[in-house]
Short mmCIF file of C-alpha atoms and ligand atoms in Angstrom, two decimals:
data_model
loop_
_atom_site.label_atom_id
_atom_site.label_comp_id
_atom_site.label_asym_id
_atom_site.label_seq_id
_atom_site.Cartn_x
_atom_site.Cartn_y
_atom_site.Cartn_z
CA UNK A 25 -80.82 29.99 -41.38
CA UNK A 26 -81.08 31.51 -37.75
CA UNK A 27 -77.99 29.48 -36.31
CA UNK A 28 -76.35 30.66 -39.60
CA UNK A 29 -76.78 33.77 -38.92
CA UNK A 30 -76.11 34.02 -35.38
CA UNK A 31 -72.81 32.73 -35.97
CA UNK A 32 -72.09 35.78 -38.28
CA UNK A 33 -73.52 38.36 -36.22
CA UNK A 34 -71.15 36.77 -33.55
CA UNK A 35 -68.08 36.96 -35.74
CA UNK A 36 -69.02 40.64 -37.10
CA UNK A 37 -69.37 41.67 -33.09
CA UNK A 38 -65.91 40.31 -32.26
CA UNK A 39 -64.45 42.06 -35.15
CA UNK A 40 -65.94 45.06 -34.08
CA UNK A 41 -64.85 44.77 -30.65
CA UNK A 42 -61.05 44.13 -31.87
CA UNK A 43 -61.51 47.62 -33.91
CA UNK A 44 -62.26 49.31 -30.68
CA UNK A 45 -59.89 48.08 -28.86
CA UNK A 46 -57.23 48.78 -31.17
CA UNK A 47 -58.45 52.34 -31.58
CA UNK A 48 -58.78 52.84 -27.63
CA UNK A 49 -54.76 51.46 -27.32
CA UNK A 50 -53.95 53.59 -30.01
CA UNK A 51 -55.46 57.12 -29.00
CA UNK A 52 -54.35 56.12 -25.05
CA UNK A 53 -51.46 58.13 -24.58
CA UNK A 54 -52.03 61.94 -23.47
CA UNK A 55 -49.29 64.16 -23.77
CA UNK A 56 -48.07 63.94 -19.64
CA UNK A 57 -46.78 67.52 -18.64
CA UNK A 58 -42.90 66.38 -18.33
CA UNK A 59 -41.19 67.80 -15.20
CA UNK A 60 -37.78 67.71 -16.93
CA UNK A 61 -39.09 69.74 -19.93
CA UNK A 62 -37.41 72.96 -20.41
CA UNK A 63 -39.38 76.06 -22.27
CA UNK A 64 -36.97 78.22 -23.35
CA UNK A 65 -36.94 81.26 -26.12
CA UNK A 66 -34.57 83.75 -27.79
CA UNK A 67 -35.85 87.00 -28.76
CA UNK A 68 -34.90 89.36 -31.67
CA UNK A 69 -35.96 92.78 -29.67
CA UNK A 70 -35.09 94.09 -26.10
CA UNK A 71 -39.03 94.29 -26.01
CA UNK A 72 -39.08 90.23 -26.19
CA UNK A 73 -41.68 90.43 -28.58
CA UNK A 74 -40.37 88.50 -31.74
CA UNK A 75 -38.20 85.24 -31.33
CA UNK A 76 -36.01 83.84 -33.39
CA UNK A 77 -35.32 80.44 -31.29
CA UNK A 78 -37.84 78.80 -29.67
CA UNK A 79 -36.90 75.20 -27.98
CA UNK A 80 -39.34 73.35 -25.31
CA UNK A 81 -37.35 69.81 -24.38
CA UNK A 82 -36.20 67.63 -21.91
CA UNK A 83 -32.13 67.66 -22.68
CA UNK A 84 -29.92 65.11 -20.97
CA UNK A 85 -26.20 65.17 -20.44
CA UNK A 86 -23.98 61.74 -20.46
CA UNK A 87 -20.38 63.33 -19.48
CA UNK A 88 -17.01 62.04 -18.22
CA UNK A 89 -14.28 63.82 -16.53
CA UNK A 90 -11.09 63.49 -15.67
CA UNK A 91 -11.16 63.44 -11.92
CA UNK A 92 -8.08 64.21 -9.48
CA UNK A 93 -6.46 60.85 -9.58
CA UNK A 94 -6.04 61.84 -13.48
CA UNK A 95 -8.57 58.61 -13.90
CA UNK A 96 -11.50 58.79 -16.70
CA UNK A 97 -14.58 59.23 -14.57
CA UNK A 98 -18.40 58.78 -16.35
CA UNK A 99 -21.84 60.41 -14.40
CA UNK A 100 -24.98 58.95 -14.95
CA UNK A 101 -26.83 60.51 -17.40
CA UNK A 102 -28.59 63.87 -15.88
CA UNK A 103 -30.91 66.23 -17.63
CA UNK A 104 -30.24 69.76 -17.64
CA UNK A 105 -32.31 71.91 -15.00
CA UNK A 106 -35.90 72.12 -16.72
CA UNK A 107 -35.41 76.17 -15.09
CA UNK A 108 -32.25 76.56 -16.86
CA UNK A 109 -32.29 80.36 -17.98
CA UNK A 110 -31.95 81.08 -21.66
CA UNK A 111 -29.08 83.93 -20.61
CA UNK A 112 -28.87 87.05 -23.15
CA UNK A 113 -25.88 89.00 -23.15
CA UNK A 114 -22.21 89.34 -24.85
CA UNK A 115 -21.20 86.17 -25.58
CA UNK A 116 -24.98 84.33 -24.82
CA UNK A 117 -28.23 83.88 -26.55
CA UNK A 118 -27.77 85.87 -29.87
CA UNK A 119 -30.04 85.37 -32.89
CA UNK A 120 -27.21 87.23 -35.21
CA UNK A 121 -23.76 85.49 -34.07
CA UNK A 122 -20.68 84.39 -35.59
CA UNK A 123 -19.53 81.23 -34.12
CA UNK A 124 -15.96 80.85 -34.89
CA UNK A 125 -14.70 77.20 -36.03
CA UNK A 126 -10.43 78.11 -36.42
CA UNK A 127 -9.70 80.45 -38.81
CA UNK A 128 -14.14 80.46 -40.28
CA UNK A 129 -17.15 81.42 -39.01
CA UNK A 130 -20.25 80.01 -38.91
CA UNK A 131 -23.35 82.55 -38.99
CA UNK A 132 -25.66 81.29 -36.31
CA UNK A 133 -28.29 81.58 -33.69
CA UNK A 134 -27.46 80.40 -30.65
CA UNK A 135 -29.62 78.97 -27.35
CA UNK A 136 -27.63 79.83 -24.26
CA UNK A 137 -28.65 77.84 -21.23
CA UNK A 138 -27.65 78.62 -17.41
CA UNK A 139 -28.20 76.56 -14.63
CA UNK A 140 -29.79 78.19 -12.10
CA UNK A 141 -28.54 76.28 -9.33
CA UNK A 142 -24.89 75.35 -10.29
CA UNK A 143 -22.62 78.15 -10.97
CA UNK A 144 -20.20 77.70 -13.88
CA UNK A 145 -22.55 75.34 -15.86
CA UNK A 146 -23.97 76.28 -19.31
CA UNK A 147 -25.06 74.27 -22.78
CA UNK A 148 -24.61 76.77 -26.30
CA UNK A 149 -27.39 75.21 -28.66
CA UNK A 150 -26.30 76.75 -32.21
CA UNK A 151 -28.87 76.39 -35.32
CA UNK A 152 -27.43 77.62 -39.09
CA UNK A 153 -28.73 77.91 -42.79
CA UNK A 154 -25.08 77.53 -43.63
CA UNK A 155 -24.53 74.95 -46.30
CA UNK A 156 -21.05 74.10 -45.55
CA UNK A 157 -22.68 72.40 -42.47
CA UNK A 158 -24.89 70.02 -44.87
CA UNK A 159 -27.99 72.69 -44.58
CA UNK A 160 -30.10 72.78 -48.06
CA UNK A 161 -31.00 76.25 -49.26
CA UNK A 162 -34.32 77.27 -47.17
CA UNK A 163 -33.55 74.70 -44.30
CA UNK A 164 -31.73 75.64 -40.97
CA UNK A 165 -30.52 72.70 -38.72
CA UNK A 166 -29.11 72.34 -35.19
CA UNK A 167 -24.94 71.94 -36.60
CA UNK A 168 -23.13 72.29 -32.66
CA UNK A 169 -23.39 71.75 -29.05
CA UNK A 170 -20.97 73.01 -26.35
CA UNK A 171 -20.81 72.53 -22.44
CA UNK A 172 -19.33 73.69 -20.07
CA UNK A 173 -18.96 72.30 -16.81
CA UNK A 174 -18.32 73.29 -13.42
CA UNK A 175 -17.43 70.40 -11.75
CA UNK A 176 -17.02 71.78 -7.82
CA UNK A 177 -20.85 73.18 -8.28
CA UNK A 178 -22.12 69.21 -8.43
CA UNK A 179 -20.28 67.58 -6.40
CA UNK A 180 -22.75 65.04 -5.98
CA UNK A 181 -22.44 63.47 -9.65
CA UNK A 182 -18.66 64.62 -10.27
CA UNK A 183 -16.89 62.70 -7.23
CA UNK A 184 -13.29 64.11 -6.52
CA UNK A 185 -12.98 66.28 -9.01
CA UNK A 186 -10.38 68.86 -9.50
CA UNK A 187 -11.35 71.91 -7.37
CA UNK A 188 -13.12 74.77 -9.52
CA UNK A 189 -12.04 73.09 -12.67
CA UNK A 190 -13.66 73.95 -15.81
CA UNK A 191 -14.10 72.15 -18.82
CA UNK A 192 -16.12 73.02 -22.30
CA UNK A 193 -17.02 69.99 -24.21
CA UNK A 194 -17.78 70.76 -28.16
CA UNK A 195 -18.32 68.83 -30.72
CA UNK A 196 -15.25 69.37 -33.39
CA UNK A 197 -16.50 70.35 -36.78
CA UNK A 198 -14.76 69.22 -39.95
CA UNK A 199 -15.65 70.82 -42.88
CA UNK A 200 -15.37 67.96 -45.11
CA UNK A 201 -17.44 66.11 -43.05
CA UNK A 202 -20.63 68.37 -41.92
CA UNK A 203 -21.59 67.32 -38.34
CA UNK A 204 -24.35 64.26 -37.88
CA UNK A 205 -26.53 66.32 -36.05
CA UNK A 206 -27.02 69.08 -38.57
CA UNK A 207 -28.52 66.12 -40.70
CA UNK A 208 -31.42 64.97 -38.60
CA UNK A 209 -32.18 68.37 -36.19
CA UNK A 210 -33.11 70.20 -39.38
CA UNK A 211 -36.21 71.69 -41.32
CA UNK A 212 -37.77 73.90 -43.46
CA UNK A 213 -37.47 78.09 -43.25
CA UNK A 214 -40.72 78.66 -41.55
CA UNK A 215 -41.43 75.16 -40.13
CA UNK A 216 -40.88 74.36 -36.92
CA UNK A 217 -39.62 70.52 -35.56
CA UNK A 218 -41.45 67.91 -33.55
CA UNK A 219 -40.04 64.93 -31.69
CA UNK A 220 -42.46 63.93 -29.30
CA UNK A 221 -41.55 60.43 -28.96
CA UNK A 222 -38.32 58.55 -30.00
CA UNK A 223 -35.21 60.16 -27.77
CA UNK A 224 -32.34 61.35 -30.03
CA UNK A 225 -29.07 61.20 -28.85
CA UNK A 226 -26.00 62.82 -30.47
CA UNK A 227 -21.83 62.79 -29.53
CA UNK A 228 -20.98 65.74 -28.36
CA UNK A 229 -17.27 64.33 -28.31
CA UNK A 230 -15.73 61.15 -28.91
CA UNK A 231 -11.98 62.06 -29.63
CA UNK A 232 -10.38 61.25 -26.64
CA UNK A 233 -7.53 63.14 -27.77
CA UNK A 234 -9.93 66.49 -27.60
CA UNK A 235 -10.97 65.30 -24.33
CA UNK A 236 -13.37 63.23 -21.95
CA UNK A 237 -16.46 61.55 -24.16
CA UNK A 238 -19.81 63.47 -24.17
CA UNK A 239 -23.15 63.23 -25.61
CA UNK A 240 -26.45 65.33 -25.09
CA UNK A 241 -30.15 63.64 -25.71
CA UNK A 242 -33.28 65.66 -26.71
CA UNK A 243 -36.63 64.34 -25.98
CA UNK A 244 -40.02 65.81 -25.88
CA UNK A 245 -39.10 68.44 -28.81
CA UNK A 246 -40.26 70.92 -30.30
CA UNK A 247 -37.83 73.09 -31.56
CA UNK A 248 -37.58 76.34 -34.19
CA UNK A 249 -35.00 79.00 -34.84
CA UNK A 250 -34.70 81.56 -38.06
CA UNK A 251 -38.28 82.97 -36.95
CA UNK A 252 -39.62 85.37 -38.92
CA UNK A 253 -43.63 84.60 -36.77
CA UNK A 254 -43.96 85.05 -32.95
CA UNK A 255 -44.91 81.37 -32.64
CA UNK A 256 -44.17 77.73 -33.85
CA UNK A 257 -44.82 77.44 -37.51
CA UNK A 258 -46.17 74.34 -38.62
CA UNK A 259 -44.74 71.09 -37.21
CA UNK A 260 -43.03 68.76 -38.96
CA UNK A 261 -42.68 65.54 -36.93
CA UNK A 262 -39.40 64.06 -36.98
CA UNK A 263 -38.02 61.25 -39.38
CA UNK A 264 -37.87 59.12 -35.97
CA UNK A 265 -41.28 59.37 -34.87
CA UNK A 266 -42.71 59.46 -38.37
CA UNK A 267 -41.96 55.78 -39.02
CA UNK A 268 -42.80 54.49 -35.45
CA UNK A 269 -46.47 56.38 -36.04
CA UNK A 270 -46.48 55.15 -39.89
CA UNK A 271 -45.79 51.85 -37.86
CA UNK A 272 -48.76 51.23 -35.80
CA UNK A 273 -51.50 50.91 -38.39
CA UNK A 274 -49.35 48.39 -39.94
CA UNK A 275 -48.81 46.32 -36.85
CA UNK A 276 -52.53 47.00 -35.92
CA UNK A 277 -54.29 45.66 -39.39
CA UNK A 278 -51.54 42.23 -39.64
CA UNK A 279 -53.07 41.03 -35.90
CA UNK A 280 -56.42 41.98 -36.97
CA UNK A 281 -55.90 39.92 -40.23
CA UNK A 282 -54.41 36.93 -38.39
CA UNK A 283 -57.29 36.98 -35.69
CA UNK A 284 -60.14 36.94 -38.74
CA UNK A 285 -58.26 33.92 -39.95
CA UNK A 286 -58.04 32.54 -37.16
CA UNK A 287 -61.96 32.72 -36.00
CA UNK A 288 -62.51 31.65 -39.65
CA UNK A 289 -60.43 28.54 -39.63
CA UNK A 290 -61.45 27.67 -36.09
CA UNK A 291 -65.16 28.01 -37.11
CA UNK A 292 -64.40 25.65 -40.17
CA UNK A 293 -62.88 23.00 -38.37
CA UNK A 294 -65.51 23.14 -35.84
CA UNK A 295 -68.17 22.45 -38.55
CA UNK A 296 -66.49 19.90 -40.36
CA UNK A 297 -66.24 18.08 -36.93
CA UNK A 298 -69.66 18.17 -36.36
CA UNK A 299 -71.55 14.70 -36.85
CA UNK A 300 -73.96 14.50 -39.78
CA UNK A 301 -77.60 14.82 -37.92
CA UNK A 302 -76.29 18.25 -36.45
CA UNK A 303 -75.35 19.17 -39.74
CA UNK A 304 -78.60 18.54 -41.06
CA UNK A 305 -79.96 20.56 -38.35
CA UNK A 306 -77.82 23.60 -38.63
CA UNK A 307 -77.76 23.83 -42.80
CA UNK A 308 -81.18 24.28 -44.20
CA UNK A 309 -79.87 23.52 -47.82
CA UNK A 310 -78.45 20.47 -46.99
CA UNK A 311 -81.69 19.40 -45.40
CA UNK A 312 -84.15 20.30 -48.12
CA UNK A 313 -82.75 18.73 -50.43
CA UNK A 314 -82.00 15.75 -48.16
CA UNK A 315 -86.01 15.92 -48.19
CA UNK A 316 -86.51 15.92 -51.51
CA UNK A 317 -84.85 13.34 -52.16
CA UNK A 318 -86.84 11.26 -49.36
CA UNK A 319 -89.94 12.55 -50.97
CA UNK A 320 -89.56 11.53 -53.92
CA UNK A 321 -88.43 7.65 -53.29
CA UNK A 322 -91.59 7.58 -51.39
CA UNK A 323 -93.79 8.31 -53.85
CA UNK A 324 -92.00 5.86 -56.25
CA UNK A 325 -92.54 3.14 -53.43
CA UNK A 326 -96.05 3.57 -53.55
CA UNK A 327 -96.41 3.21 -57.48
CA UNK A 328 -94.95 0.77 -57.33
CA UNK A 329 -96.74 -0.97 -54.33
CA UNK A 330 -99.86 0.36 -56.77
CA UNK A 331 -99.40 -0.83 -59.88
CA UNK A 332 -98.13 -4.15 -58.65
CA UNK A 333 -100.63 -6.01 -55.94
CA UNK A 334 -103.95 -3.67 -57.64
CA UNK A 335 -102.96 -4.72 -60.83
CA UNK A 336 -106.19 -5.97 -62.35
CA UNK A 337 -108.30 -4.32 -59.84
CA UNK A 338 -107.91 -0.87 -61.30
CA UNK A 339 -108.06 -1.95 -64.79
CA UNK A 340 -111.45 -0.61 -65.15
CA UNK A 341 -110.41 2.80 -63.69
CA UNK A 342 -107.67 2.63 -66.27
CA UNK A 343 -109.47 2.49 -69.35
CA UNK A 344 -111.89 5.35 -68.32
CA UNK A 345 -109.43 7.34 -67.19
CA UNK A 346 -108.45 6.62 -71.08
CA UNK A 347 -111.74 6.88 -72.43
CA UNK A 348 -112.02 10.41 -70.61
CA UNK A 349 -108.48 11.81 -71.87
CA UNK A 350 -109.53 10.67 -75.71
CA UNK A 351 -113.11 12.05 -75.59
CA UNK A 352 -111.82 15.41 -74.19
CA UNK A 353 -108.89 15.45 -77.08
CA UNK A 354 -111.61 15.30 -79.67
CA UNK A 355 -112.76 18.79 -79.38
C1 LIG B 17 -17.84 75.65 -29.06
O1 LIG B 17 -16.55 75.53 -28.60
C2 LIG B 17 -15.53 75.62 -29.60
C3 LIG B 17 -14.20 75.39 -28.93
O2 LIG B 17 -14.04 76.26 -27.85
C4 LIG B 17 -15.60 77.01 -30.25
O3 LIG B 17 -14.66 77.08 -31.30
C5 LIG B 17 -16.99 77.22 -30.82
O4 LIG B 17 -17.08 78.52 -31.33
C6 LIG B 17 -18.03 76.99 -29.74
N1 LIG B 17 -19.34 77.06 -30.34
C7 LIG B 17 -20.35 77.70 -29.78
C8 LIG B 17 -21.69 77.62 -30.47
O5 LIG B 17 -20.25 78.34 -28.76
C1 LIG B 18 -17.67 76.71 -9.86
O1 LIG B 18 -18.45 76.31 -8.74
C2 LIG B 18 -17.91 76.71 -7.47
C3 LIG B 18 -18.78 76.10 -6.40
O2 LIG B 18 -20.16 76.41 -6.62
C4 LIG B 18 -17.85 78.22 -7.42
O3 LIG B 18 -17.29 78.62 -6.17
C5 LIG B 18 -17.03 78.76 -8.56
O4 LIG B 18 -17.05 80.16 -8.58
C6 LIG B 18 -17.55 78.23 -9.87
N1 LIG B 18 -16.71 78.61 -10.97
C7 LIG B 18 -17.13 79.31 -12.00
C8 LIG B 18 -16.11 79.61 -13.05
O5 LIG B 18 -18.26 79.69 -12.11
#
């Protein structure tokens, strides 16, 4: 019974000790302060006491250019100043605009970012409750992203470029067709976005008829506009990161499950191999009755041994042992 029970105590312990490592690998990842992590906000009020955007994120860039040679150039991917100003004024941050798509208009809020440290440069970050942009009644989404680039104030990514040329990259909207974007950056009135961990990226352009290719990616979000509270409503995380969280409890109980099987089948196979006198020693069952069994031939043996070679020696003994039994059943 002890080695029995050893052996479970041993197997419950190494369970255990999978648990807590799983939970420690799980809960190991604090949220780093990211250097390339921009904090930016739009206010309603001179006063800046009431926003109606608020976006923190690290936003990278992935641009071509016509360089010129008139041949179609691509950067590396850069991410846009994490000091990039969120500039107010005509034509900048608004939370009342009307962004004008042809001949329509699209009533939006809009993130204007500078660059600090290149002139020319900005990024236009628009957000709608407009449903001709795919937006469900109560929602608001991200629908369009515009650049513009300076390519003489970084000269060190845009390599013979045309001198103080300036190019907006946008992403065309089609009416029939409500932009990608506008169906993933989106939320509830009130609610604010959270995409701490799976990058999204998004075309900014891919018509090279409109012009060189672009695409922005947003990482580390968190991200609300329409706000009618001074801070972040409740976060809702994105569709991305929702299924890579819903993911690791999943993945975490199937190796759990195969290593319990495995211990189990490993500690079966071990027994069975075991020869026949360890067995006895190990399984007290198995041994008592083993015992028994012993016991009880024995006695048999010596009946017989008895009744044979003593035969008419114990005769005597016999009959009183009769006598006795049939005087005592008399009264
Ligand atoms: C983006 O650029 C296009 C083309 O210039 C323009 O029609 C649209 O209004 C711009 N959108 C924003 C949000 O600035
Ligand atoms: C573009 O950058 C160059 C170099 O920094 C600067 O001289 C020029 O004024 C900029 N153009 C615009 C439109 O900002």
């Amino acid at each position: 019974t002890a080695a029995h029970s050893a052996c479970h105590s041993a197997l419950m312990i190494i369970l255990l000790l999978l648990g807590f490592a799983s939970l420690a690998a799980c809960s190991d990842h604090p949220p780093a302060e990211d250097p390339t992590q921009g904090k930016w906000t739009v206010f309603k009020d001179d006063e800046q006491l009431h926003p109606c955007i608020k976006m923190y994120a690290t936003i990278r860039l992935k641009l071509s250019y016509v360089d010129a040679d008139d041949a179609m150039k691509e950067v590396p991917e850069f991410a846009v100043p994490a000091d990039a100003i969120a500039a107010t004024g005509e034509g900048k941050s608004s939370c009342y605009e009307r962004v004008h798509i042809g001949d329509e208009f699209i009533d939006s809020q809009v993130l204007h970012l500078e660059f600090p440290h290149n002139e020319g440069w900005n990024v236009r970050l628009a957000f709608t409750q407009d449903p001709r942009m795919g937006v469900n009644q109560n929602d608001y989404a991200l629908w369009q992203v515009n650049v513009t680039a300076n390519y003489s104030s970084m000269p060190d990514l845009f390599h013979n470029a045309v001198k103080d040329h300036t190019h907006t990259y946008f992403s065309v909207i089609d009416f029939l067709n409500p932009p990608y974007i506008a169906g993933v950056e989106y939320t509830a009135l009130g609610d604010s976005l959270y995409c701490p961990e799976t990058p999204q990226e998004f075309e900014i352009n891919v018509d090279e008829s409109v012009g060189p290719f672009a695409s922005i990616s947003l990482s580390d979000l968190w991200m609300q506009a329409y706000m009618s509270t001074d801070d972040f409503g409740k976060q809702v995380i994105c569709a991305d990161d929702q299924t890579d969280l819903d993911m690791v409890p999943v993945i975490i109980s199937a190796i759990l499950a195969g290593l319990v099987l495995f211990t189990l089948i490993t500690y079966f196979v071990y027994r069975s191999r075991l020869p026949t006198d360890i067995l006895e020693m190990t399984e007290p069952e198995f041994e008592e009755e083993h015992e028994h069994h012993e016991h009880a031939t024995e006695h048999n043996h010596l009946h017989d041994n008895h009744n044979g070679s003593h035969h008419g020696h114990n005769n005597a003994n016999h009959h009183d042992n009769y006598g006795y039994k049939e005087e005592e059943n008399r009264f």
